[in-house]
Amino acid sequence: MNLRDLRGSVAVVGAGTAGIGEAPGYTDIELLALAAKAAVEDAGLTMRDIDGLATANLNAAMWPLNVVEYLKLRPKFVEGTNLGGSAFVAHMLPAMLALSAGVCDAVLVCYGSTQRTSGRREKLQARTLLDPFPFEAPYEPFNPPSSYALIAARHMHQYGTTRRQLAEVAVAARGWARLNPEAFARDPLTIADVLAARMVSDPLTVHDCCLVTDGAAAFVMTRSERAKHLAKQPAYLLGTATAAWHRQVSGMDDLTVTPALESGARAFSMAGLAPQDIDVVQLYDAFTINTILFLEDLGFCAKGEGGRFVENGAIAPGGRLPVNTNGGGLSCVHPNMYGAFAVVEAVRQLRGECGERQVKGVATALVHGNGGVAASSQSTSVLALAEAL
Amino acid sequence: MARGTSVQPAMNRGAEARYAAALSAGRFLLQRCNDCTAHVFYPRELCPNCHGASLAWVETRGTGSVYSVTTVRRKPEAGGDYNVSLVELDEGVRLLSCVEGIPPPEVRIGLRVTARIADHHGGKRVVFDPAERAK
């Protein structure tokens, strides 16, 4: 069997979110359950139809079991690999393989977090205790911002990328968020605002860093022959791939090249498509430099050209390439891990459900997940409507 | 009760503990692979280059240059801004560290630096000074 044989064999058939922004008084799993219900109902299925589960959470070592019990599922397929925020994009490959092999018939991919409203300092301290970084921790990098700051500084040094170009990414994300009623940060934002903002870890200001919000997102995958008969237009999975190269910024060979170079090439190869075939792009923008790195590594522009590529509103509403149309992690939602939200937005754009921010004539969408404190793991998926199959 | 008594304590430790012991004694050591000759940092049981398990401990010259740099912003009352740098040693390995002795905004990519072992919260850590000021 060749991976190309699985092109379009499965589809995302339901998508939902819950609690985006602030959800005081809720727990992670409560928000997750609400998003899961929304996604399952969106597909025209019931929770009883779900016999596969993919989920991850930074706070619990056996999180899939928490979810199995809470939703009272009896899954035949459980996937809990945690590669950081990319996890839910990464889950699409094993979910596709399990569905294709007949292991299960409907996989629920789901995430929920109350990072904003529930004691994140204490949770961070607990994680540091369980997963120490003895060769980086003594220098107290403020992670993840400091690791991405080191990446950004090197990109600026090698390619002449400027803080103004980074600011373009933040302003474009805000432009999209202002069209999205679900987005958390919708105040006007200018390049001057970003350049004058409080510095967090040079060269990244608070506006170059993603939000810290609450929120949950979920989606459902089935085989394509079933997808055709469900409630909504299927978003067929044409290609998906994951690459993981390191854990820490000190483990990177080249600070300006991420594993997206590999995940993107493999996902495009499976899909039989190239960047110029993509109508709408959802890139995990934990920091402004991420969007630039991924535009380069995924082949939307050459290495080193990402800063120039985003200039003059090129990825903002009305620009030449619609990127992060929900407002992204920078302006819509970022509760610890963002990957599942990027998938949901791609599905909504494909279906034409996005109201004021809807991009016209979307038939293909790229979703790209980033994980870890230093672009450590990367997962790319290409989704499309039936007409692009 | 004889369990483990025949094992030399010094041999029964991983690379991380042996590195830490040397650092405590004032020595900054790298590993060098006996199979492929690559220098290795951080200390490991296997060479990440060829996966050989024969790694020798070697002294580093401690010289290198700043590969990338950030200033972590912190309120003055909490201690103020500080430098975090990725330093590439002349042996070819890279490590996260900090450059001391000059204000954080003056630490630039390419700056030549020299390692020094400094006290840190009751332990030791490797920090760097600008090479021209190092004695």
XYZ file of C-alpha atoms in Angstrom:
524
model
C 0.000 0.000 0.000
C 1.142 3.508 -0.806
C 0.179 6.596 1.195
C -1.101 8.093 -2.051
C -3.770 5.363 -2.045
C -5.190 6.923 1.131
C -5.525 10.388 -0.439
C -9.100 11.477 0.163
C -9.986 8.193 1.898
C -11.152 9.957 5.058
C -12.781 13.299 5.789
C -13.446 15.729 8.583
C -17.221 15.623 8.910
C -17.902 17.662 12.046
C -16.248 20.563 13.834
C -17.006 22.539 16.956
C -15.597 24.920 19.546
C -16.536 26.004 23.073
C -15.491 28.577 25.640
C -13.157 30.584 23.409
C -11.739 33.529 25.334
C -12.551 33.348 29.017
C -14.538 30.549 30.632
C -14.145 31.145 34.366
C -15.516 28.384 36.570
C -14.987 25.669 33.954
C -12.404 22.886 33.855
C -10.422 21.644 30.847
C -12.547 18.550 30.392
C -15.832 20.409 30.757
C -14.933 22.712 27.859
C -13.634 19.728 25.888
C -16.953 17.922 26.365
C -18.925 20.920 25.102
C -16.754 21.218 21.985
C -16.951 17.447 21.429
C -20.747 17.523 21.566
C -20.825 20.442 19.132
C -18.534 18.611 16.693
C -20.433 15.317 16.860
C -23.794 17.038 16.364
C -22.349 19.156 13.561
C -21.543 15.866 11.784
C -25.088 14.612 12.278
C -23.778 11.826 14.515
C -24.306 10.980 18.183
C -21.663 10.326 20.820
C -22.641 6.622 20.578
C -21.267 6.623 17.030
C -17.808 7.621 18.247
C -15.540 4.566 18.446
C -12.170 6.268 18.073
C -10.568 8.963 20.221
C -7.569 11.232 19.768
C -6.759 13.776 22.452
C -3.905 15.314 24.440
C -3.465 17.741 27.323
C -0.332 19.172 28.925
C -1.556 18.624 32.484
C -2.379 14.905 32.595
C -0.124 11.985 31.693
C -3.022 9.657 30.812
C -5.419 12.275 29.458
C -7.164 9.970 26.929
C -8.452 7.917 29.872
C -9.885 11.033 31.508
C -11.787 11.753 28.298
C -12.886 8.138 27.767
C -14.418 8.095 31.233
C -15.945 11.581 31.114
C -17.689 10.974 27.782
C -18.288 7.294 28.609
C -16.783 6.187 25.317
C -15.763 2.621 24.413
C -13.140 3.400 21.766
C -11.565 0.744 19.566
C -8.814 3.216 18.696
C -7.119 5.595 21.141
C -4.421 8.069 20.149
C -2.797 10.259 22.817
C 0.554 11.243 21.398
C 1.505 14.658 22.714
C 3.866 16.556 20.438
C 2.761 19.905 21.864
C 0.281 22.184 20.147
C 0.601 20.386 16.827
C -0.868 17.245 18.435
C -4.335 17.459 16.938
C -3.030 17.977 13.429
C -0.595 15.122 14.096
C -3.509 12.914 15.201
C -4.961 13.048 11.692
C -2.384 10.591 10.308
C -2.969 7.770 12.832
C -6.731 8.467 12.709
C -6.653 8.106 8.923
C -4.698 4.847 9.183
C -7.062 3.422 11.828
C -10.166 4.382 9.840
C -8.707 3.025 6.602
C -7.765 -0.270 8.238
C -11.254 -0.663 9.655
C -10.079 -0.428 13.249
C -12.893 2.034 13.937
C -15.528 4.058 12.082
C -15.632 7.542 13.645
C -12.728 9.285 15.386
C -13.302 12.233 17.720
C -10.258 14.518 17.933
C -10.718 16.898 20.854
C -9.023 19.413 23.131
C -9.999 21.775 25.924
C -8.084 24.088 28.241
C -8.775 26.776 30.807
C -5.200 28.063 30.724
C -6.269 31.683 31.082
C -8.514 31.388 34.118
C -7.012 28.492 36.106
C -3.655 28.879 37.869
C -1.168 28.474 35.067
C 1.867 29.412 37.158
C 1.373 26.425 39.461
C 0.826 24.062 36.527
C 3.978 25.324 34.832
C 5.971 24.718 38.018
C 4.613 21.175 38.265
C 5.533 20.432 34.650
C 9.044 21.806 35.212
C 9.454 19.412 38.141
C 8.351 16.388 36.096
C 10.210 17.323 32.899
C 13.342 19.298 33.822
C 15.669 20.732 31.216
C 18.950 20.613 33.163
C 21.054 22.145 30.389
C 18.728 25.052 29.589
C 16.834 25.742 32.817
C 19.824 27.285 34.711
C 19.732 30.215 32.264
C 16.023 30.848 32.843
C 14.830 31.295 29.278
C 11.258 32.619 29.482
C 9.815 29.821 27.391
C 8.326 29.461 24.936
C 8.889 33.158 24.007
C 12.668 33.127 24.568
C 13.285 30.119 22.326
C 11.281 31.656 19.490
C 13.045 34.959 20.174
C 16.404 33.231 19.600
C 14.995 31.798 16.364
C 13.694 35.221 15.294
C 16.992 36.945 16.115
C 18.890 34.437 13.996
C 16.399 34.782 11.123
C 16.851 38.570 11.259
C 20.639 38.143 11.287
C 20.759 35.732 8.352
C 18.035 37.163 6.122
C 17.533 40.764 7.133
C 14.042 40.098 8.461
C 12.823 43.139 10.405
C 10.676 43.762 13.462
C 8.336 45.642 11.157
C 7.862 42.492 9.076
C 7.112 40.516 12.243
C 4.590 43.218 13.140
C 2.904 42.735 9.750
C 2.035 39.188 10.854
C 0.436 40.388 14.100
C -1.511 43.119 12.325
C -2.766 40.702 9.642
C -3.959 38.246 12.310
C -5.771 41.083 14.081
C -7.365 42.143 10.812
C -8.899 38.682 10.449
C -9.887 38.531 14.139
C -11.802 41.782 13.742
C -14.006 39.950 11.221
C -14.525 36.966 13.554
C -17.076 37.351 16.362
C -15.557 34.316 18.118
C -12.064 35.885 18.332
C -10.789 37.074 21.723
C -8.654 40.081 20.672
C -10.569 42.381 18.323
C -9.293 45.883 19.158
C -7.616 47.743 16.297
C -3.872 47.055 16.053
C -1.317 48.898 13.917
C 2.306 48.206 13.041
C 3.259 51.191 15.191
C 1.352 49.644 18.121
C 3.327 46.406 17.775
C 6.680 48.177 17.452
C 5.955 50.275 20.553
C 4.578 47.390 22.631
C 6.179 46.000 25.763
C 9.141 43.791 24.912
C 8.909 40.248 26.302
C 12.064 38.603 24.995
C 13.849 40.599 22.284
C 12.898 40.900 19.454
C 9.404 39.694 20.423
C 6.917 42.092 22.012
C 3.726 41.110 23.734
C 1.957 41.511 20.353
C 4.426 39.108 18.705
C 3.328 36.430 21.204
C 0.126 34.420 21.063
C -2.773 35.036 23.390
C -3.348 33.095 26.585
C -7.021 32.175 26.534
C -9.413 29.428 27.482
C -11.087 27.373 24.798
C -11.931 23.988 23.350
C -12.051 22.597 19.827
C -13.043 19.234 18.408
C -13.547 17.553 15.064
C -14.802 14.191 13.816
C -13.261 12.037 11.087
C -14.872 9.151 9.178
C -14.142 7.218 6.000
C -15.169 9.142 2.898
C -17.952 6.843 1.705
C -19.764 7.517 4.983
C -18.867 11.199 4.998
C -20.907 11.753 1.829
C -24.090 10.794 3.660
C -23.596 12.917 6.787
C -24.957 16.352 7.667
C -22.326 18.716 6.252
C -20.008 19.009 3.259
C -17.029 16.740 3.982
C -13.551 18.218 4.186
C -11.561 15.427 2.571
C -8.069 14.729 3.870
C -5.821 14.698 0.814
C -2.491 14.597 2.601
C -1.074 14.609 6.111
C 2.391 14.240 7.619
C 4.338 14.903 10.811
C 8.024 15.606 11.366
C 9.796 15.989 14.725
C 13.454 16.925 15.037
C 14.271 18.150 18.549
C 12.853 19.320 21.883
C 14.867 22.401 22.854
C 16.120 25.373 20.863
C 19.670 24.229 21.629
C 18.834 20.993 19.788
C 18.148 22.727 16.461
C 20.717 22.332 13.682
C 19.643 25.529 11.910
C 17.464 27.970 13.858
C 15.806 29.197 10.670
C 14.673 25.807 9.346
C 11.892 23.833 11.037
C 10.574 20.285 10.562
C 7.759 21.898 8.536
C 10.176 21.537 5.623
C 9.633 17.761 5.857
C 6.011 17.570 7.013
C 4.944 20.008 4.299
C 6.778 18.201 1.513
C 5.323 14.850 2.563
C 1.765 16.188 2.972
C 1.877 17.942 -0.432
C 3.330 14.813 -2.040
C 0.528 12.645 -0.675
C -2.052 15.236 -1.751
C -0.543 15.639 -5.211
C -0.781 19.400 -4.718
C 1.648 22.307 -4.362
C 1.457 25.575 -2.392
C 0.017 27.459 -5.388
C -2.985 25.087 -5.307
C -3.983 26.126 -1.768
C -6.848 28.613 -1.327
C -6.638 29.270 2.415
C -3.821 28.660 4.892
C -4.042 28.025 8.652
C -0.561 28.171 10.215
C 0.054 27.728 13.917
C 1.153 31.262 14.847
C 2.349 30.896 18.422
C 4.660 33.825 17.616
C 4.888 36.138 14.625
C 8.141 34.494 13.472
C 6.285 31.163 13.176
C 4.083 32.368 10.337
C 7.165 33.562 8.442
C 9.081 30.320 9.078
C 6.178 28.147 7.940
C 5.430 30.179 4.793
C 9.068 29.497 3.873
C 9.366 25.877 4.980
C 6.028 24.890 3.397
C 7.111 26.415 0.089
C 4.858 29.481 -0.192
C 8.089 31.474 -0.612
C 11.825 30.818 -0.576
C 13.844 30.500 2.646
C 14.625 33.959 3.920
C 11.851 35.623 1.886
C 9.093 35.213 4.497
C 9.513 38.699 5.940
C 9.198 40.342 2.540
C 6.346 37.963 1.624
C 4.083 39.249 4.427
C 4.700 42.964 3.778
C 1.949 45.391 2.785
C -0.889 43.315 4.184
C -0.193 40.348 1.913
C -1.643 37.826 4.370
C -4.281 40.149 5.871
C -7.931 40.351 4.701
C -7.831 41.427 1.068
C -4.200 40.317 0.644
C -2.886 37.856 -1.909
C -2.835 34.806 0.425
C -5.443 34.395 3.204
C -3.524 33.176 6.288
C -5.068 32.445 9.706
C -8.518 33.652 8.816
C -9.915 33.194 12.338
C -7.263 35.530 13.756
C -4.959 32.660 14.700
C -3.231 32.085 17.997
C -2.146 35.716 17.962
C -5.639 37.219 18.010
C -8.372 34.546 18.113
C -7.602 31.837 20.649
C -4.598 30.130 22.219
C -5.265 27.907 25.236
C -1.846 26.179 25.601
C -2.300 24.134 22.414
C -3.878 25.561 19.251
C -3.729 22.796 16.608
C -7.367 21.706 16.796
C -8.598 25.293 16.303
C -6.654 25.568 13.051
C -8.384 22.433 11.753
C -11.807 23.763 12.729
C -11.188 27.046 10.886
C -10.041 25.230 7.741
C -13.199 23.105 7.763
C -15.413 26.174 8.253
C -13.696 28.023 5.395
C -14.131 25.014 3.085
C -17.833 24.856 3.921
C -18.328 28.590 3.476
C -19.495 29.123 7.065
C -17.238 32.048 7.968
C -19.510 35.037 7.447
C -17.667 38.329 7.119
C -14.234 36.683 7.036
C -15.203 34.021 4.487
C -12.683 33.713 1.661
C -14.448 33.336 -1.690
C -14.201 30.103 -3.657
C -12.283 28.007 -1.133
C -11.816 24.437 -2.390
C -8.487 23.597 -0.714
C -7.093 24.437 2.696
C -3.762 23.819 4.378
C -3.565 23.300 8.135
C -0.196 23.434 9.802
C 0.481 22.591 13.452
C 3.502 23.628 15.494
C 4.548 21.919 18.719
C 7.094 22.377 21.481
C 9.005 25.396 22.743
C 11.203 25.627 19.639
C 9.232 24.644 16.524
C 10.069 21.125 17.689
C 7.345 19.119 15.965
C 5.464 20.049 12.818
C 2.352 18.520 11.278
C 0.795 19.467 7.963
C -2.569 18.461 6.523
C -4.205 19.333 3.216
C -8.016 19.377 3.215
C -10.310 19.861 0.234
C -13.900 19.788 -0.990
C -15.126 16.983 -3.248
C -14.551 19.145 -6.336
C -10.782 19.167 -5.616
C -10.521 15.420 -5.049
C 22.623 -7.877 50.847
C 25.463 -8.235 48.348
C 23.375 -6.446 45.758
C 25.467 -3.977 43.799
C 28.505 -4.176 46.044
C 30.785 -5.223 43.189
C 29.909 -2.168 41.114
C 32.237 0.816 41.280
C 30.047 3.782 42.221
C 31.930 6.041 39.799
C 31.196 3.678 36.916
C 27.573 3.278 37.820
C 26.451 6.722 36.847
C 25.042 8.195 33.704
C 26.693 10.842 31.566
C 24.557 13.597 33.065
C 25.699 12.869 36.630
C 29.331 12.604 35.564
C 29.121 15.944 33.764
C 27.558 17.531 36.844
C 30.251 16.087 39.129
C 33.015 17.500 36.921
C 31.286 20.879 36.793
C 31.023 20.920 40.586
C 34.773 20.286 40.706
C 35.365 23.295 38.444
C 35.820 21.496 35.098
C 33.675 22.159 31.991
C 33.775 18.925 29.972
C 32.423 17.932 26.581
C 32.186 14.455 25.155
C 33.960 13.313 22.023
C 32.815 10.226 20.148
C 35.527 7.587 19.848
C 33.849 6.227 16.721
C 33.037 9.285 14.574
C 35.157 11.946 16.429
C 32.197 14.341 16.746
C 32.047 16.507 19.852
C 28.830 16.054 21.806
C 26.908 18.386 24.124
C 24.772 17.937 26.199
C 26.294 14.757 27.646
C 24.679 11.547 26.441
C 25.054 7.784 26.591
C 24.956 7.546 22.785
C 26.566 9.741 20.168
C 23.694 11.552 18.387
C 25.764 11.604 15.209
C 26.645 7.885 14.778
C 24.884 6.300 17.796
C 28.114 4.782 19.045
C 28.244 4.204 22.800
C 31.915 5.010 23.290
C 32.177 8.639 24.326
C 35.299 10.128 25.893
C 35.327 13.125 28.226
C 37.462 15.983 26.934
C 38.345 19.450 28.178
C 36.943 22.249 26.052
C 38.965 25.305 25.165
C 35.851 27.160 26.232
C 36.046 29.573 23.329
C 33.243 30.237 20.920
C 30.848 32.811 19.552
C 27.296 33.931 20.136
C 25.024 32.130 17.636
C 21.801 33.831 18.700
C 20.731 36.137 21.461
C 17.723 37.449 23.349
C 17.218 39.794 26.271
C 14.617 38.441 28.649
C 12.699 41.407 30.031
C 12.089 41.379 33.764
C 10.918 44.050 36.169
C 13.763 45.849 37.978
C 12.414 44.761 41.359
C 12.658 41.116 40.215
C 16.285 41.550 39.150
C 15.987 43.380 35.836
C 16.602 42.313 32.223
C 19.035 39.477 31.518
C 20.769 37.871 28.583
C 20.094 34.399 27.203
C 22.378 33.306 24.370
C 22.988 30.277 22.237
C 26.760 29.906 22.158
C 28.570 27.833 19.560
C 31.835 26.496 20.929
C 34.785 26.223 18.576
C 34.505 22.427 18.923
C 31.225 22.748 16.973
C 28.631 22.147 19.693
C 25.999 24.666 20.710
C 24.622 25.310 24.189
C 22.191 27.658 25.843
C 23.944 29.985 28.272
C 24.337 33.650 29.068
C 26.945 36.317 28.420
C 27.883 38.337 31.475
C 30.042 41.386 32.009
C 28.371 43.615 29.412
C 24.834 45.016 29.325
C 22.355 42.596 27.642
C 21.652 44.900 24.648
C 25.382 44.853 23.770
C 25.488 41.077 23.292
C 25.423 40.545 19.518
C 25.435 37.537 17.234
C 29.041 36.729 16.351
C 30.519 38.120 19.586
C 33.569 36.061 20.598
C 33.167 34.677 24.110
C 35.044 32.566 26.644
C 33.521 30.140 29.137
C 33.688 30.548 32.891
C 32.207 28.397 35.651
C 30.061 30.496 37.951
C 28.191 29.823 41.191
C 24.445 29.581 40.686
C 21.815 28.921 43.372
C 24.221 26.793 45.409
C 25.464 24.902 42.324
C 27.547 25.700 39.276
C 26.737 26.742 35.727
C 28.772 27.625 32.662
C 28.522 31.277 31.644
C 30.463 33.302 29.090
C 32.425 36.565 29.077
C 33.289 38.640 26.025
C 36.619 37.217 24.831
C 38.503 40.501 24.772
C 37.678 41.100 28.416
C 38.310 37.551 29.596
C 41.460 37.030 31.555
